[in-house]
Amino acid sequence: MAEFRPIDVNARFIGIGEYYVGGDAMTTIGLGSCIALILHDERHGVGAMAHVMLPESKGQTDRPGKYADTALVTLLEGLGAFGSRNGSIRAKMVGGANMFGFNDNNLNIGERNIEAVHNALKEKRIFLDAEDVGGKVGRSVIYNPKAGGEIVVRRADGVCAEL
Amino acid sequence: MKLTEIQADALGELGNIGAAHAATTLSQMLMSNIEMDVPAVDIIDIAQFYKCVGDEKVALVVFRIKGEVEGEGFVVVTMPLASAIRMTNTMLGMDDMDREINEMDQSAIIEIGNIMVSAFLDATAGLLGIVMLPSPPALCIDMAHAGMEALIAEVAMETNDVVIFRTNLTSGEHAIDGTILMFLTPEMLGNLLSLLEALTSQGM
């Protein structure tokens, strides 16, 4: 049974728009429309996570983790410093929900985020290993690059699952 | 982005008047006394938001601010699920606490949120001499942080700061806790502040 106790875990908290690259466990709580984009390099035992809030940077460069297009590039660069190459990197993603069930374009940022991350991965030829996205549910996620890249996703009702 | 002390006070006072009216409507609906804490106005970096709101499950009703003020803004009423159920029970004279949140609770939360937020916006807009109205409500029963993220994504598209106004309302008698939050873009904040400044220069 997968467990998730962010308070107990000594993990780095990735806030909205932030990212981290390295070997430490990392966590993101309460993903709604945002997406946790996770890149794992099994060979080097390192990984990266970004808390993506919006699909496009539109030229903004101050918070690369905030936008789907800049987040992937930045995470790949960061992993490159650990010796990771595109061929050994696999991606997973969590989030992109439509929390209020709106169908108008305005508040359904989640769907646009999913699409933007998919496109960015395709463009960089990064293999998408698994995803837990969409729907109308919040998710918290914890990822430990050292433990075989294990990712645990917890939903609002407390149900935990490995991704 | 930083607020001057005068601006923070003025905004706090504006929120105070709005929240007081919202508290009065809640008090009438529950037929009990509602305590209200001192409103706080903060400008928070989006990356720090997880420190303010966790991933505990809550009921969240969201309204977009519409009317005569430019920029984006939302007013939110949020309560822990147990409080929401106690609130429905209190209003309908029931005492079954050992149940899941159901459709009746959800309708009640939306309706109460609607009445509170209308009162909130009416009072603030009345003070500013403009019209502000809430959009139709949207409800989410889920992680607090997850529900608010979509709103932050709307108000912090072009900045990394989000203006958050927050005040807690409590019914000690029925053990019901709720929070009114307002999320604003810097643009809407600027417009509200200039309206407030115009008022104070008139010797209010």
Coordinates of C-alpha atoms in Angstrom, one line a residue:
Chain A
M1 CA 0.0 0.0 0.0
A2 CA 1.4 3.3 -1.0
E3 CA 1.8 5.9 1.7
F4 CA 1.9 9.6 1.6
R5 CA 2.7 11.7 4.6
P6 CA 4.3 15.0 3.4
I7 CA 4.8 16.2 7.0
D8 CA 6.8 13.1 7.9
V9 CA 8.9 13.1 4.8
N10 CA 12.0 15.1 4.6
A11 CA 11.2 16.2 1.0
R12 CA 11.8 19.5 -0.8
F13 CA 8.5 21.4 -1.2
I14 CA 8.1 22.7 -4.8
G15 CA 5.7 25.7 -4.7
I16 CA 3.7 27.0 -7.6
G17 CA 6.1 28.0 -10.4
E18 CA 9.2 26.5 -8.7
Y19 CA 11.4 23.6 -9.8
Y20 CA 14.1 21.4 -8.4
V21 CA 16.7 19.1 -10.0
G22 CA 18.7 16.6 -8.0
G23 CA 18.6 13.4 -5.9
D24 CA 16.5 14.5 -2.9
A25 CA 12.9 13.5 -2.5
M26 CA 10.5 16.2 -3.6
T27 CA 6.9 17.0 -3.1
T28 CA 4.0 19.1 -4.4
I29 CA 0.8 19.5 -2.4
G30 CA -2.7 20.4 -3.6
L31 CA -2.3 20.2 -7.4
G32 CA -5.4 21.6 -9.0
S33 CA -5.1 23.0 -12.5
C34 CA -1.3 23.0 -12.1
I35 CA 0.8 20.1 -13.2
A36 CA 3.8 18.4 -11.5
L37 CA 6.1 17.5 -14.4
I38 CA 8.5 14.9 -13.2
L39 CA 11.6 13.7 -15.1
H40 CA 13.4 10.7 -13.9
D41 CA 16.8 9.3 -14.9
E42 CA 17.1 5.8 -13.6
R43 CA 20.7 5.4 -14.7
H44 CA 22.0 8.3 -12.6
G45 CA 19.5 8.1 -9.8
V46 CA 18.5 11.8 -10.2
G47 CA 15.3 13.5 -11.2
A48 CA 13.5 16.8 -11.5
M49 CA 10.1 18.3 -10.8
A50 CA 8.4 21.5 -11.8
H51 CA 5.1 22.9 -10.5
V52 CA 3.7 24.2 -13.8
M53 CA 0.9 26.8 -13.6
L54 CA 0.4 28.0 -17.1
P55 CA 0.8 26.6 -20.7
E56 CA 2.9 29.4 -22.3
S57 CA 5.6 31.7 -21.1
K58 CA 5.0 34.3 -23.8
G59 CA 8.5 35.5 -23.5
Q60 CA 8.6 35.6 -19.6
T61 CA 11.9 34.2 -18.3
D62 CA 12.0 35.0 -14.6
R63 CA 10.2 31.8 -13.4
P64 CA 10.9 29.0 -15.9
G65 CA 9.1 26.4 -13.7
K66 CA 5.9 28.3 -14.0
Y67 CA 5.2 27.6 -17.7
A68 CA 5.0 24.3 -19.6
D69 CA 7.3 25.4 -22.4
T70 CA 10.1 26.8 -20.3
A71 CA 9.8 24.2 -17.5
L72 CA 10.7 21.2 -19.6
V73 CA 13.7 23.0 -21.2
T74 CA 15.0 24.1 -17.8
L75 CA 14.6 20.7 -16.2
L76 CA 16.4 19.0 -19.1
E77 CA 19.3 21.5 -18.8
G78 CA 19.5 20.9 -15.0
L79 CA 19.6 17.1 -15.5
G80 CA 22.2 17.5 -18.2
A81 CA 24.6 18.8 -15.5
F82 CA 24.2 15.4 -13.8
G83 CA 25.2 13.6 -17.0
S84 CA 21.6 12.7 -18.0
R85 CA 20.9 12.4 -21.7
N86 CA 17.4 12.6 -23.3
G87 CA 17.5 8.9 -24.1
S88 CA 17.7 7.9 -20.4
I89 CA 15.1 10.4 -19.2
R90 CA 11.5 9.4 -18.7
A91 CA 8.6 11.7 -17.8
K92 CA 5.6 11.4 -15.6
M93 CA 3.0 14.0 -15.0
V94 CA 0.3 14.6 -12.4
G95 CA -2.5 17.3 -12.1
G96 CA -4.2 19.4 -14.7
A97 CA -7.7 19.0 -13.0
N98 CA -10.7 21.2 -13.8
M99 CA -11.6 21.8 -10.1
F100 CA -14.8 23.8 -10.8
G101 CA -16.1 21.7 -13.7
F102 CA -16.2 24.8 -15.9
N103 CA -16.2 24.1 -19.6
D104 CA -15.5 27.7 -20.7
N105 CA -11.9 28.3 -21.8
N106 CA -11.3 30.7 -19.0
L107 CA -11.1 28.6 -15.9
N108 CA -10.2 25.3 -17.6
I109 CA -6.5 26.0 -17.4
G110 CA -5.9 22.4 -16.4
E111 CA -6.7 21.0 -19.8
R112 CA -4.6 23.6 -21.5
N113 CA -1.7 22.8 -19.2
I114 CA -2.0 19.0 -20.0
E115 CA -1.9 19.7 -23.7
A116 CA 1.0 22.1 -23.4
V117 CA 3.1 19.6 -21.4
H118 CA 2.3 16.8 -23.9
N119 CA 3.4 19.0 -26.8
A120 CA 6.6 20.1 -25.1
L121 CA 7.5 16.4 -24.3
K122 CA 6.8 15.4 -27.9
E123 CA 8.9 18.2 -29.2
K124 CA 11.9 17.2 -27.1
R125 CA 11.3 13.5 -27.7
I126 CA 11.0 12.6 -24.0
F127 CA 9.0 9.4 -23.4
L128 CA 5.9 9.9 -21.2
D129 CA 6.0 7.0 -18.9
A130 CA 2.8 7.5 -16.9
E131 CA 0.3 10.2 -16.1
D132 CA -2.5 10.9 -13.6
V133 CA -4.2 14.0 -15.1
G134 CA -7.5 15.7 -15.6
G135 CA -10.8 15.1 -13.9
K136 CA -12.2 17.2 -11.1
V137 CA -9.9 16.2 -8.3
G138 CA -6.9 17.7 -6.4
R139 CA -3.7 15.7 -6.0
S140 CA -0.6 15.8 -3.9
V141 CA 2.5 14.0 -5.1
I142 CA 5.8 12.9 -3.7
Y143 CA 8.7 11.7 -5.8
N144 CA 12.0 10.1 -4.7
P145 CA 14.6 9.8 -7.4
K146 CA 16.7 7.4 -5.4
A147 CA 14.0 4.9 -4.6
G148 CA 13.7 3.7 -8.2
G149 CA 11.9 6.9 -9.2
E150 CA 8.9 6.0 -7.1
I151 CA 6.0 8.4 -7.3
V152 CA 3.1 8.4 -4.9
V153 CA -0.1 10.4 -5.7
R154 CA -2.6 11.1 -2.9
R155 CA -6.1 12.4 -3.7
A156 CA -8.4 14.5 -1.6
D157 CA -10.3 11.5 -0.2
G158 CA -6.9 10.2 1.1
V159 CA -6.5 7.4 -1.4
C160 CA -2.9 6.9 -2.3
A161 CA -1.6 5.2 -5.4
E162 CA 1.8 4.6 -7.0
L163 CA 2.3 6.1 -10.4
Chain B
M1 CA 5.1 44.7 -5.0
K2 CA 4.5 46.2 -1.6
L3 CA 1.7 48.1 0.1
T4 CA 2.3 51.2 2.0
E5 CA 0.9 51.2 5.6
I6 CA -1.8 53.6 4.6
Q7 CA -2.8 51.4 1.6
A8 CA -2.8 48.2 3.8
D9 CA -5.0 50.0 6.4
A10 CA -7.4 51.3 3.7
L11 CA -7.8 47.9 2.1
G12 CA -8.1 46.2 5.5
E13 CA -10.9 48.6 6.4
L14 CA -12.6 48.0 3.0
G15 CA -12.5 44.2 3.6
N16 CA -13.6 44.8 7.2
I17 CA -16.8 46.5 6.1
G18 CA -17.4 43.8 3.5
A19 CA -16.8 40.9 5.9
A20 CA -18.9 42.5 8.6
H21 CA -21.9 42.6 6.2
A22 CA -21.2 39.0 5.2
A23 CA -21.0 38.0 8.8
T24 CA -24.3 39.7 9.5
T25 CA -26.1 37.7 6.8
L26 CA -24.6 34.4 8.1
S27 CA -25.6 35.3 11.6
Q28 CA -29.2 35.9 10.4
M29 CA -29.3 32.6 8.5
L30 CA -28.0 30.6 11.5
M31 CA -29.8 32.7 14.0
S32 CA -26.7 32.9 16.2
N33 CA -23.9 35.2 16.9
I34 CA -20.9 35.2 14.5
E35 CA -17.4 36.3 15.6
M36 CA -15.2 37.8 13.0
D37 CA -11.4 38.1 13.3
V38 CA -9.4 41.1 12.1
P39 CA -9.0 40.9 8.3
A40 CA -5.5 40.4 7.0
V41 CA -4.3 41.8 3.6
D42 CA -1.2 40.1 2.3
I43 CA 0.8 40.1 -0.9
I44 CA 2.1 36.6 -1.3
D45 CA 4.6 35.2 -3.8
I46 CA 2.8 32.3 -5.6
A47 CA 5.7 29.9 -4.8
Q48 CA 4.9 30.5 -1.1
F49 CA 1.2 29.8 -1.3
Y50 CA 1.4 26.2 -0.1
K51 CA 2.6 27.7 3.3
C52 CA -0.8 29.5 3.6
V53 CA -3.2 26.8 2.5
G54 CA -2.7 23.1 2.8
D55 CA -4.2 20.0 1.1
E56 CA -6.9 19.3 3.6
K57 CA -10.4 18.7 2.2
V58 CA -12.7 21.7 2.3
A59 CA -15.9 23.1 0.7
L60 CA -15.0 26.1 -1.5
V61 CA -17.5 28.4 -3.2
V62 CA -16.0 30.8 -5.8
F63 CA -17.3 34.0 -7.3
R64 CA -15.6 36.1 -10.0
I65 CA -15.9 39.9 -9.2
K66 CA -17.8 41.6 -12.0
G67 CA -18.8 45.2 -12.4
E68 CA -17.2 48.6 -12.6
V69 CA -13.7 47.7 -11.6
E70 CA -11.0 46.7 -14.1
G71 CA -8.8 43.7 -13.5
E72 CA -9.5 40.1 -12.3
G73 CA -10.6 39.2 -8.9
F74 CA -12.4 36.4 -7.0
V75 CA -14.2 36.2 -3.7
V76 CA -14.1 32.7 -2.1
V77 CA -16.0 31.3 0.9
T78 CA -14.3 28.2 2.3
M79 CA -15.1 25.9 5.2
P80 CA -13.9 22.6 6.6
L81 CA -16.3 19.8 5.6
A82 CA -17.4 19.1 9.2
S83 CA -18.3 22.8 9.6
A84 CA -20.3 22.7 6.3
I85 CA -22.3 19.7 7.5
R86 CA -22.9 21.4 10.9
M87 CA -24.1 24.5 9.1
T88 CA -26.7 22.6 7.0
N89 CA -27.8 20.8 10.2
T90 CA -28.2 24.0 12.1
M91 CA -30.2 25.6 9.3
L92 CA -32.5 22.7 8.8
G93 CA -32.8 21.6 12.4
M94 CA -31.0 18.3 12.0
D95 CA -28.4 16.7 14.2
D96 CA -26.9 13.9 12.1
M97 CA -23.2 14.7 12.0
D98 CA -22.1 11.2 11.1
R99 CA -22.7 11.4 7.3
E100 CA -20.9 12.3 4.1
I101 CA -21.5 15.7 2.5
N102 CA -24.5 15.3 0.2
E103 CA -26.3 17.3 -2.5
M104 CA -28.4 19.1 0.1
D105 CA -25.3 20.3 1.9
Q106 CA -23.8 21.4 -1.4
S107 CA -26.9 23.4 -2.4
A108 CA -26.9 25.0 1.1
I109 CA -23.2 25.9 0.9
I110 CA -23.7 27.5 -2.5
E111 CA -26.7 29.5 -1.4
I112 CA -25.2 30.7 1.8
G113 CA -22.0 31.6 0.0
N114 CA -24.1 33.5 -2.6
I115 CA -25.8 35.5 0.1
M116 CA -22.6 36.2 2.0
V117 CA -20.6 37.2 -1.0
S118 CA -23.3 39.4 -2.4
A119 CA -23.4 41.2 0.9
F120 CA -19.6 41.5 1.0
L121 CA -19.4 43.0 -2.5
D122 CA -22.5 45.2 -2.0
A123 CA -20.9 46.8 1.1
T124 CA -17.5 47.3 -0.4
A125 CA -18.8 48.6 -3.7
G126 CA -21.2 50.9 -1.9
L127 CA -18.4 52.4 0.1
L128 CA -16.4 53.0 -3.1
G129 CA -19.4 54.4 -5.0
I130 CA -19.3 51.8 -7.8
V131 CA -21.1 48.6 -8.7
M132 CA -19.5 45.2 -8.0
L133 CA -21.5 42.0 -8.4
P134 CA -20.6 38.3 -8.0
S135 CA -20.7 35.9 -10.9
P136 CA -22.8 32.8 -10.6
P137 CA -21.1 30.6 -7.9
A138 CA -18.9 27.5 -8.6
L139 CA -18.4 24.9 -5.9
C140 CA -15.5 22.5 -5.3
I141 CA -15.3 20.0 -2.5
D142 CA -11.6 19.0 -2.5
M143 CA -8.1 20.0 -1.3
A144 CA -8.1 23.7 -0.4
H145 CA -4.8 24.4 -2.2
A146 CA -6.0 22.6 -5.4
G147 CA -9.2 24.6 -5.5
M148 CA -7.4 27.9 -5.2
E149 CA -4.7 27.1 -7.7
A150 CA -7.0 27.7 -10.7
L151 CA -7.8 31.1 -9.3
I152 CA -4.2 32.0 -8.7
A153 CA -3.4 30.9 -12.3
E154 CA -6.0 33.6 -13.4
V155 CA -4.7 36.4 -11.2
A156 CA -1.0 35.8 -11.4
M157 CA -0.6 35.3 -15.2
E158 CA 1.7 38.2 -15.6
T159 CA 3.1 38.6 -12.1
N160 CA 4.3 36.3 -9.3
D161 CA 2.5 38.1 -6.6
V162 CA -1.1 37.6 -5.6
V163 CA -3.0 39.9 -3.3
I164 CA -4.9 38.0 -0.7
F165 CA -7.5 39.4 1.6
R166 CA -8.6 36.9 4.4
T167 CA -10.9 37.0 7.3
N168 CA -12.3 34.2 9.5
L169 CA -15.9 33.9 10.7
T170 CA -16.8 31.6 13.6
S171 CA -20.0 30.6 15.2
G172 CA -18.9 29.4 18.7
E173 CA -22.3 28.2 19.5
H174 CA -22.5 25.7 16.6
A175 CA -18.7 25.2 16.1
I176 CA -18.9 26.4 12.5
D177 CA -15.7 27.9 11.0
G178 CA -15.5 29.6 7.7
T179 CA -13.1 31.9 5.8
I180 CA -13.7 34.6 3.3
L181 CA -10.9 35.2 0.9
M182 CA -10.4 37.6 -1.9
F183 CA -7.8 37.1 -4.7
L184 CA -7.0 40.1 -6.8
T185 CA -4.7 40.9 -9.7
P186 CA -2.3 43.8 -9.1
E187 CA -4.4 45.7 -11.7
M188 CA -7.7 45.3 -9.6
L189 CA -5.8 46.1 -6.4
G190 CA -4.4 49.3 -8.0
N191 CA -7.9 50.3 -9.1
L192 CA -9.4 49.7 -5.7
L193 CA -6.6 51.6 -4.1
S194 CA -7.1 54.7 -6.3
L195 CA -10.8 54.6 -5.5
L196 CA -10.0 54.4 -1.8
E197 CA -7.5 57.3 -2.1
A198 CA -10.0 59.4 -3.9
L199 CA -12.4 58.8 -1.0
T200 CA -9.9 59.7 1.7
S201 CA -8.8 62.9 -0.1
Q202 CA -12.5 63.9 0.0
G203 CA -12.1 63.9 3.8
M204 CA -13.9 60.7 4.6

